[in-house]
XYZ file of C-alpha atoms in Angstrom:
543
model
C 32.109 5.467 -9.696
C 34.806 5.482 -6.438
C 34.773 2.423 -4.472
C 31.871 3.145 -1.812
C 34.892 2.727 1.345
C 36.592 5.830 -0.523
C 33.441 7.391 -0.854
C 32.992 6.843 3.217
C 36.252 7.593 4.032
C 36.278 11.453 2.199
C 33.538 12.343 5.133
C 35.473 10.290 7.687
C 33.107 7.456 7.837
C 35.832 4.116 9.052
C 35.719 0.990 7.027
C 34.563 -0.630 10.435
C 30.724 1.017 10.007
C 30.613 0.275 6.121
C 28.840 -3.449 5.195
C 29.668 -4.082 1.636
C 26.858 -4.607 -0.701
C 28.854 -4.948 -3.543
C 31.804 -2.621 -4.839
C 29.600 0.663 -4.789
C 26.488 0.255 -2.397
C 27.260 -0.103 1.128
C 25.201 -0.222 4.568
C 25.913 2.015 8.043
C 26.313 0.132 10.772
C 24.036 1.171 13.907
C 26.824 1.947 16.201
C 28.009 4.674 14.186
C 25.124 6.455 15.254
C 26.197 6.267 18.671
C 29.781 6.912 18.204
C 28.935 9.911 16.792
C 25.990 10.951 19.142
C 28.445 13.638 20.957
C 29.172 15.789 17.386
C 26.935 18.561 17.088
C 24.442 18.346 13.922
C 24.978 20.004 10.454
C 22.460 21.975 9.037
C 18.741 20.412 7.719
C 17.489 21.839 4.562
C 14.774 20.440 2.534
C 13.825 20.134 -1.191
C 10.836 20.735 -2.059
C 8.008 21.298 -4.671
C 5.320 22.843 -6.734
C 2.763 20.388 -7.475
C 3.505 17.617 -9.983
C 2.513 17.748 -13.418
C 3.377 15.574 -17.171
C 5.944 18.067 -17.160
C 8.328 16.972 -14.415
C 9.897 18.556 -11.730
C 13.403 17.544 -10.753
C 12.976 17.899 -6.912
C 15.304 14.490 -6.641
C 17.807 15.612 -9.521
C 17.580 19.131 -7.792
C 18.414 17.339 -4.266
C 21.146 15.534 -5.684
C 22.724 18.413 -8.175
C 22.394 21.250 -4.962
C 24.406 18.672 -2.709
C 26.988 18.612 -5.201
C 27.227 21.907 -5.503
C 27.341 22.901 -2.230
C 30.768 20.496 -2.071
C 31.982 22.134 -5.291
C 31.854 25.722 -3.299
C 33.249 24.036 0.008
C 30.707 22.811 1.901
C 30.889 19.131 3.413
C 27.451 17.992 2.334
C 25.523 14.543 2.068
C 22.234 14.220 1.021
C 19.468 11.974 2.249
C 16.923 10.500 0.142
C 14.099 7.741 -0.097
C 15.223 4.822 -1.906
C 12.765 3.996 -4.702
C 9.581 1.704 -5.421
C 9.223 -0.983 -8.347
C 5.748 0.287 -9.158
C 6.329 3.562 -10.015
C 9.551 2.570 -11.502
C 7.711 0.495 -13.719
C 4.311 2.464 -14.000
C 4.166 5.714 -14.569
C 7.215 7.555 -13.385
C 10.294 5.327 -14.091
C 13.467 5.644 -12.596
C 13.842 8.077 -9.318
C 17.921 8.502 -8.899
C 17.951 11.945 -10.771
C 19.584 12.058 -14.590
C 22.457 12.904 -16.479
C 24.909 15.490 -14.365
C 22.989 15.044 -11.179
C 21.951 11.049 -10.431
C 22.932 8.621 -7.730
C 24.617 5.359 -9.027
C 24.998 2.719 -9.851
C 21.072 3.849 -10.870
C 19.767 0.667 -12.228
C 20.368 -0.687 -8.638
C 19.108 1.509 -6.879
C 15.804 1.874 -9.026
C 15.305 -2.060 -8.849
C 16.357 -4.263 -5.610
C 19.104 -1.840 -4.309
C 20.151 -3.398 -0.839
C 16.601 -5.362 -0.403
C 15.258 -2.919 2.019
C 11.931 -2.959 0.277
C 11.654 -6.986 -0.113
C 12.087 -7.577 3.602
C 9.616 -4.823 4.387
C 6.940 -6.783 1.973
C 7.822 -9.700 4.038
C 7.624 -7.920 7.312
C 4.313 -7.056 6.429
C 3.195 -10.264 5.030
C 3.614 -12.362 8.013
C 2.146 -10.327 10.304
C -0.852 -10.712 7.746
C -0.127 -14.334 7.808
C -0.227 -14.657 11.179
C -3.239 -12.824 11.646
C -5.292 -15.154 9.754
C -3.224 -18.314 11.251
C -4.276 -16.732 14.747
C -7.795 -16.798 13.579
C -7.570 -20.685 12.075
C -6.767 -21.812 15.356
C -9.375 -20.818 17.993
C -9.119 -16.987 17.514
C -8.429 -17.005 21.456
C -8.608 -12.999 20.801
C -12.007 -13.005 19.589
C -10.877 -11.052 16.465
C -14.018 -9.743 14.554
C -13.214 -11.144 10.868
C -14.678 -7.719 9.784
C -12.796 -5.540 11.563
C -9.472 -6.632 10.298
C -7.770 -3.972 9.390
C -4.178 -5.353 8.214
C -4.174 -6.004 4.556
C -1.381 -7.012 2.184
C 1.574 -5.668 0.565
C 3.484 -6.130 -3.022
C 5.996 -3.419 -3.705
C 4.316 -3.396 -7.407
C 1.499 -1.373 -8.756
C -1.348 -3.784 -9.409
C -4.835 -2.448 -9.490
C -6.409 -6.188 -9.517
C -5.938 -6.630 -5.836
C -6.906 -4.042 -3.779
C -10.149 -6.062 -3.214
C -9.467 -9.464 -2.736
C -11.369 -12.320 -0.703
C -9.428 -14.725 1.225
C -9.750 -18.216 2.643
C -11.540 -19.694 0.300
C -11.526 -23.152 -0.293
C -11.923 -26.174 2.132
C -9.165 -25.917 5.210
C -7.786 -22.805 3.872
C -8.713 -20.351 6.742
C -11.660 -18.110 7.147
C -13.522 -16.310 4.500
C -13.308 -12.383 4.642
C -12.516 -10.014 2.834
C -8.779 -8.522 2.359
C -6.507 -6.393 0.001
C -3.332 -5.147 -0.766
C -1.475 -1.906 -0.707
C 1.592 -0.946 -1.889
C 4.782 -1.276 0.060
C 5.169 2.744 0.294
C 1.814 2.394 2.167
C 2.744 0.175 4.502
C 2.734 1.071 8.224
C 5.738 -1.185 8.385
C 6.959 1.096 6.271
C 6.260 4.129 7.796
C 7.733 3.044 11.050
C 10.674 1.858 9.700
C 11.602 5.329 8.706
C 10.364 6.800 11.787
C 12.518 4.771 14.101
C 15.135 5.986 15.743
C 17.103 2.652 16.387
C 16.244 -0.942 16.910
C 14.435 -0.853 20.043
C 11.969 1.998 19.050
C 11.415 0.219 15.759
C 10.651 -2.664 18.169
C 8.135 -0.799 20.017
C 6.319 0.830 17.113
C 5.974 -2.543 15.646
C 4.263 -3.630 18.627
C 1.773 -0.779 19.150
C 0.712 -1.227 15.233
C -3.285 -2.083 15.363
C -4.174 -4.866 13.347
C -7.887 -5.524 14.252
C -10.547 -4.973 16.510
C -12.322 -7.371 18.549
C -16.222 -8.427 18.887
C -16.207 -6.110 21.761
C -14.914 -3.315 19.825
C -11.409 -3.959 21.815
C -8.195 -2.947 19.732
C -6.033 -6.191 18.512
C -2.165 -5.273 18.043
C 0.919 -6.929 16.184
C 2.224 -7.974 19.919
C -1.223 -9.489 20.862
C -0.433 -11.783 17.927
C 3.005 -12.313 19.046
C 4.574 -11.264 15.349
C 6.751 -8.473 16.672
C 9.833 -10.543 16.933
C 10.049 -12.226 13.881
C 9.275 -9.254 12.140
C 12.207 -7.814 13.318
C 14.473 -10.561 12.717
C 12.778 -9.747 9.046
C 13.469 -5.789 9.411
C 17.423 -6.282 11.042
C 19.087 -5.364 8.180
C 16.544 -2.880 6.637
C 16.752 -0.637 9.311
C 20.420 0.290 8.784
C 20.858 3.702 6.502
C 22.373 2.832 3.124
C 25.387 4.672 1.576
C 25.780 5.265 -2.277
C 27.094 8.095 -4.042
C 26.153 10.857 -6.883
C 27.890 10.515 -10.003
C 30.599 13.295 -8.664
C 31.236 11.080 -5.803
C 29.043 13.150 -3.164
C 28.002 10.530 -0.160
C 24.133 9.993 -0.496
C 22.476 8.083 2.135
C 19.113 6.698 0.792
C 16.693 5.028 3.041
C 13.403 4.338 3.044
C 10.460 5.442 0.650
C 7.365 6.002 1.867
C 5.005 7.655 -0.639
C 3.599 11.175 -0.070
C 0.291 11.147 -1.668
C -0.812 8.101 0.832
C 1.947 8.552 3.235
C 4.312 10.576 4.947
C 6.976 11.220 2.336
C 10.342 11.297 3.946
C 13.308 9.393 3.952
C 14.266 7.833 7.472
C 15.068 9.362 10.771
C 17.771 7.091 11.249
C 19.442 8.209 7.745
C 18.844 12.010 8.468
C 20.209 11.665 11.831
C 23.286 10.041 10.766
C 23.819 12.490 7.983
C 23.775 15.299 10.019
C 26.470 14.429 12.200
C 28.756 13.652 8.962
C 28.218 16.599 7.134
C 27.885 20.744 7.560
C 24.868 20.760 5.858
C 22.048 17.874 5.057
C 20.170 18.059 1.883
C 16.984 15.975 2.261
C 13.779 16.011 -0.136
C 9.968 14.995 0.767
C 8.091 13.630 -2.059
C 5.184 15.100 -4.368
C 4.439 19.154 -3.803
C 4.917 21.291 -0.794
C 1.275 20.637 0.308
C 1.909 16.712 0.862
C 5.549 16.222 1.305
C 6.636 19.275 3.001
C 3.343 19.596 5.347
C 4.221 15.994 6.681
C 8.076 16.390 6.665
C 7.153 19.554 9.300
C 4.293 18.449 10.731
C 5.071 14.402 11.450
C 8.974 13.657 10.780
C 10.466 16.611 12.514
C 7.626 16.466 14.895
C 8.655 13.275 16.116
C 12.213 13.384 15.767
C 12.772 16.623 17.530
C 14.334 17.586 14.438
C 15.052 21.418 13.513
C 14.932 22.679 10.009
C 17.111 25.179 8.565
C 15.770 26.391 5.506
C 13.596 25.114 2.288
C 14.351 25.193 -1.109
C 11.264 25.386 -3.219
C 11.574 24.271 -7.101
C 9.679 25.089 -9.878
C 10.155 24.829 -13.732
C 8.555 26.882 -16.637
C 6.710 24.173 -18.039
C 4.857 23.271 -14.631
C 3.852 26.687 -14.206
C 2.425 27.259 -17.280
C 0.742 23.865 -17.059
C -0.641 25.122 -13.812
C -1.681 28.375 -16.009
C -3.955 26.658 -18.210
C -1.494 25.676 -20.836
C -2.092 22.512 -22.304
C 0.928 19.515 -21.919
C 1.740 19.376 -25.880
C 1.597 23.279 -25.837
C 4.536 23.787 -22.351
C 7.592 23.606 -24.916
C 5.476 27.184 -26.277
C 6.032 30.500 -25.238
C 3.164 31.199 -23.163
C 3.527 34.287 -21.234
C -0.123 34.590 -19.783
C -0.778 30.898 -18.726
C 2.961 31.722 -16.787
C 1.690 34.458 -15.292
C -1.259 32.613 -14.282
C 0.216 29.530 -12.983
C 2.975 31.949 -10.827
C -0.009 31.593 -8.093
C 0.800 27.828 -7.799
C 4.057 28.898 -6.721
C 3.488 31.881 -4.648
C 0.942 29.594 -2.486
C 3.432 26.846 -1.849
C 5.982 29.852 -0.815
C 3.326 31.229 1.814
C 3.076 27.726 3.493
C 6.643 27.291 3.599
C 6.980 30.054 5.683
C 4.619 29.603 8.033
C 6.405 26.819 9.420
C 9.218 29.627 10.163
C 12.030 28.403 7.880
C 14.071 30.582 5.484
C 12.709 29.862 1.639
C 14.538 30.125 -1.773
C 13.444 29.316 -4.923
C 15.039 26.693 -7.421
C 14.283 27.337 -11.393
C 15.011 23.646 -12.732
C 16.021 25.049 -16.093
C 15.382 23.403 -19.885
C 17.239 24.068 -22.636
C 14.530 25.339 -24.387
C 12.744 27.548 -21.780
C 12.096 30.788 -22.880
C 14.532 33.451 -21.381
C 11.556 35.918 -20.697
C 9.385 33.576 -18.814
C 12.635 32.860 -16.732
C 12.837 36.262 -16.245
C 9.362 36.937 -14.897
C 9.944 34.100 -12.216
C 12.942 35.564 -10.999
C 11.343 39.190 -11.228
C 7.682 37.965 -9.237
C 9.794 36.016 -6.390
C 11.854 39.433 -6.178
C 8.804 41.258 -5.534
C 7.882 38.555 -2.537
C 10.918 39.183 -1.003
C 12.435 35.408 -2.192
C 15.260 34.233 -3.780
C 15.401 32.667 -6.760
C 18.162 30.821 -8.994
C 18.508 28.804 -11.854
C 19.610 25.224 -11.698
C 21.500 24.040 -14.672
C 22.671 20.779 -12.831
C 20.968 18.240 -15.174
C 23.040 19.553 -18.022
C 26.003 20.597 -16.272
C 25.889 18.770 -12.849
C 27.905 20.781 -9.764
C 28.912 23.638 -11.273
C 25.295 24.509 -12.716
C 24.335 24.964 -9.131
C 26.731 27.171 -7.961
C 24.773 29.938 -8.240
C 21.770 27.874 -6.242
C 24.117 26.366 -3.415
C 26.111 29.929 -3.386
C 22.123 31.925 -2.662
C 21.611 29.037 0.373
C 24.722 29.058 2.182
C 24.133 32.995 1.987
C 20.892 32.048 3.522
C 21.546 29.976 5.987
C 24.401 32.144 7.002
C 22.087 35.072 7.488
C 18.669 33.701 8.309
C 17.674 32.019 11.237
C 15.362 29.199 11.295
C 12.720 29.361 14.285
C 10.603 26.343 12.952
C 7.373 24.817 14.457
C 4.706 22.712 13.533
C 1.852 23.950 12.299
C -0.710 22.564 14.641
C -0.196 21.427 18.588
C -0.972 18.177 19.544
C -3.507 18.427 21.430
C -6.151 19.780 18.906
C -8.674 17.447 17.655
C -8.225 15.290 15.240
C -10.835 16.970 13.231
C -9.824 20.343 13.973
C -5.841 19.189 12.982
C -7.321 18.667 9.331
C -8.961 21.226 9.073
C -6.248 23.219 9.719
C -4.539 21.859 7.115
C -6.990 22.627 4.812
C -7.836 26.059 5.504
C -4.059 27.042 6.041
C -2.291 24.824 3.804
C -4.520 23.935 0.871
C -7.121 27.150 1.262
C -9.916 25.057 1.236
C -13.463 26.153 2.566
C -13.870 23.168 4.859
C -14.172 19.487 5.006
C -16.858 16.999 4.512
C -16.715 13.639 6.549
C -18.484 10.421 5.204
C -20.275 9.176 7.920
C -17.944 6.226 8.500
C -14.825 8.504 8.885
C -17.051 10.981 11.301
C -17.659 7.386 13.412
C -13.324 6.802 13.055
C -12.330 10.408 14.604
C -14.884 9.931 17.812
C -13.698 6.253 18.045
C -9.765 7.584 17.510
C -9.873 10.174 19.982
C -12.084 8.327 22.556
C -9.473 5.567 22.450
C -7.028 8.093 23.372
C -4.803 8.796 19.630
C -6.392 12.145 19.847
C -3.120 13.824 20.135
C -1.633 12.183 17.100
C -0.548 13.971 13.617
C -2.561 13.761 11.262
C -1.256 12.103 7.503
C -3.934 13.517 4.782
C -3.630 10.826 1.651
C -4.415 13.439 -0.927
C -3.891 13.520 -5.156
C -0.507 15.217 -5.454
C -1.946 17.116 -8.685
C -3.604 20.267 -6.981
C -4.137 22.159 -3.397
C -7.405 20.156 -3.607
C -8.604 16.621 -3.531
C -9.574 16.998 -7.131
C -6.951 16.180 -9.334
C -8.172 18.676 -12.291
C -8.493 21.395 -10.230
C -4.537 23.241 -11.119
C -2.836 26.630 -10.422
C -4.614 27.905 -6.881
C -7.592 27.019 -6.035
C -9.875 28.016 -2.928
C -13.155 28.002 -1.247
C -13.370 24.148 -1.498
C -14.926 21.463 0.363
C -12.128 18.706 0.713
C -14.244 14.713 0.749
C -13.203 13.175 3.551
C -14.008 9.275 2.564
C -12.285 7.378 5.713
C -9.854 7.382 8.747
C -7.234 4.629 9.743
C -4.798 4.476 12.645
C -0.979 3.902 12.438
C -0.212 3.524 15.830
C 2.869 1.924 15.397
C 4.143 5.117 13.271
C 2.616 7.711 15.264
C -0.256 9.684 12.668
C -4.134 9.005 11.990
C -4.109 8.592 8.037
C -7.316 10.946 6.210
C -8.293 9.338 3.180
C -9.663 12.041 0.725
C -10.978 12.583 -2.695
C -10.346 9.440 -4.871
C -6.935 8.023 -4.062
C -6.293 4.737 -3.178
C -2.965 3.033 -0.991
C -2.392 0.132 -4.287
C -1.717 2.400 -7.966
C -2.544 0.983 -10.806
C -0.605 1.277 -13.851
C -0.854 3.455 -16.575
C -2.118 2.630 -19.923
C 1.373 2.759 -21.667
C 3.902 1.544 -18.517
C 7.464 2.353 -18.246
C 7.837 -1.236 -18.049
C 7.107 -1.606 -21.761
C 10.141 0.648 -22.388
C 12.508 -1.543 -19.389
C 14.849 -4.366 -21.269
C 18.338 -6.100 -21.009
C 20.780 -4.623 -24.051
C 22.610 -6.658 -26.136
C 25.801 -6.100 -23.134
C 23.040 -7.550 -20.453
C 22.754 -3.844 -18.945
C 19.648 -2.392 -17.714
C 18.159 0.243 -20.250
C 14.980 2.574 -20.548
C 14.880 2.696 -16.601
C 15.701 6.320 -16.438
């Protein structure tokens, strides 16, 4: 690893914007993003997805590898990424820095506390809580309705046990009601943490953030409760981007980590924004598939920030596509020519919705050593026939220069395309029409079906005026659907719409569909059995 000032300096960045966080992990000063506000932007390109599967993807080791390569062929590039969460770091997923040839480091910390961004936003989040509840102890002068509070708790940990909880109990411990937690990737906090666009607008997004309701129905905010300010104190240090590097020295600013499936997926404005006045081009990926991450990194963060994409890259591996086929997980190391062909619709879907937010799309093969060269083939050969194209990505095994090819295919692109992005929905549709749009044109579903307490949240939403608000489906990332099983390209569907809560604060109305819930539990085997100390004292099994 270079010292993280060297690693500054090669893109110009002065020692007076870096705070040290260590020898390798550093922090951008806020200023820099007004000394620089007068240099016109690099180019925005984002990584993206077919949907997850046992197999694995690589979008992050994808993101990472492509940005080196793109400096390897001579083009000043950083990339921006979400920093990652202890639950699925020690639940299902493990480590989420990339591997081998293409990671960010130092990984292990980055993985666990990193620069503590995550800790203070648990604590951020837990005081308001606390505060709530303290408001109520003493008079409730609000007239909060202990049923209609809406602000639950947050561990950055996946723990199954306490999304229902009841607090207060016990003599002089506060009132009885019911409570929860979520995870910290769920947490509006969260979420408008990485849509601010400095300190004051993080300010005034904390404040707007609904809480509660009143007995008269009335709406009960984090100012009302007079927590904005010390949440901020909590959030002064969290809100500055954070600089670390790939293992070939390429600048990485990682920031933020909201969770697609339940949130909006993107790393933070403040990070992107920053990056692109650095670099020539800006390599940023949304989590999950192309139907969560890239539908809210179009339709909410660029949205808001007034930011203008330049092309996607869409990645897919021969395993996932099969998987999507039909072929069963112990079977994907198999030639399988027919469940390939099958599962190529998975694919061809995700590359009609990319385009219809009017960005140029390639394709990125993630490549095994062991993937058939014939199934390769036909990927290449079906995304020539839709006009697309497609690489292979050797960067895991051979970091930089096994992306050549890839970053060579999108500077061509970006050199000869132009972008003429937009959203896929205005504004000012209903809140009910905005989802549906999503799922006819995005997920090809046949309609939606609204629970009779979410039906009562849209006409209460848009009567309280957040009708022109983005919507934020929480969806399983496993299929187009809001059934997990239901793999390749499904349609004609009726998505279950179970409930409907405001983020005010960030900006979106968040539809709760299907089964999934804002607090994971863990797996039946977690990565944390794997996670231990060596006999040196270094981190191992992480990744």
């Amino acid at each position: 690893m270079k010292p993280i000032l060297e690693v500054a300096g090669s893109f110009g960045i002065a020692e007076q914007y870096v705070e040290m966080y260590g020898r390798y992990k550093g922090k951008l000063d806020l200023s820099i993003n007004h000394d620089l506000r007068n240099r016109p932007d690099g180019k925005l390109v984002l990584v993206t997805a077919m949907n997850p599967t046992p197999a694995g993807e690589g979008k992050t080791l994808t993101t990472i590898g492509l940005a080196q390569a793109l400096n390897a062929i001579g083009e000043p590039t950083i990339a921006a990424l979400r920093e990652p969460s202890l639950g699925p770091c020690f639940g299902m997923k493990g480590g989420a820095t990339g591997d081998n040839r293409a990671q960010i480091v130092p990984a292990d910390e980055i993985n666990l506390h990193f620069t503590g961004d995550l800790h203070a936003i648990t604590s951020a989040h837990n005081l308001l809580a606390a505060m709530i509840d303290n408001h109520i102890f003493q008079g409730n002068s609000l007239q909060i309705d202990l049923s209609r509070i809406v602000w639950k708790r947050a561990m950055d940990m996946n723990d199954r046990s306490l999304r229902q909880i009841v607090v207060g109990i016990g003599e002089g411990n506060g009132n009885v009601h019911e409570s929860g937690f979520m995870i910290t990737t769920a947490s509006e906090v969260m979420a408008v943490l990485c849509l601010s666009e400095d300190r004051d607008d993080l300010k005034q997004r904390l404040a707007r953030m609904v809480v509660a309701y009143t007995i008269s129905g009335e709406p009960v905010t984090a100012d009302s409760i007079g927590a904005v300010d010390p949440m901020l104190v909590l959030l002064k240090e969290a809100i500055k981007p954070n600089l670390v590097q790939t293992i070939e020295g390429t600048p990485v600013i990682v920031h933020g980590g909201p969770f697609a499936n339940i949130a909006h997926g993107c790393s933070s404005v403040i990070g992107t924004k920053t990056a692109l006045k650095l670099a020539k081009v800006v390599v940023t990926e949304a989590g999950f598939g192309a139907d969560l991450g890239a539908e809210k990194f179009f339709d909410i963060k660029c949205r808001q920030a007034g930011l203008s994409p330049d092309a996607a890259v869409l990645v897919v591996t021969v395993k996932a596509l099969k998987y999507n086929g039909g072929a069963p997980k112990t079977e994907l190391d198999q030639p399988n020519q027919p469940a390939l062909i099958s599962g190529l619709a998975n694919m061809r879907r995700h590359l009609e919705n990319l385009v219809k937010f009017g960005v140029p799309v390639m394709v990125a093969i993630n490549h095994f050593s062991n993937d058939d060269d014939d199934e390769v083939a036909l990927i290449i050969e079906e995304c020539k026939r839709l006009g697309i194209q497609a690489t292979i990505s050797d960067v895991w095994a051979e970091g930089s220069q096994g992306g050549v090819e890839m970053a060579e295919a999108l500077r061509e692109m970006l050199n000869s395309k132009t972008a003429s992005y937009a959203p896929l929905y205005p504004n000012d549709l209903p809140l009910r029409d905005k989802i549906e749009t999503i799922v006819h044109e995005i997920y090809r579903g046949a309609g939606i079906k609204l629970s009779a307490k979410s039906e009562a949240k849209l006409k209460e939403l848009e009567s309280g005026g957040y009708g022109t608000l983005p919507v934020c489906m929480a969806k399983t990332p496993y299929s187009f659907s809001d059934q997990p099983s239901l793999l390749g390209a499904p349609e004609n569907f009726t998505v279950q719409v179970k409930d409907v809560t405001l983020s005010a604060g960030a900006g979106f109305v968040v539809i709760h569909t299907g089964n999934i819930v804002t607090m994971p539990g863990l797996p039946k085997t977690p990565a944390a059995h794997r996670i231990h100390l060596d006999e040196q004292g270094q981190v191992a099994g992480l990744l």
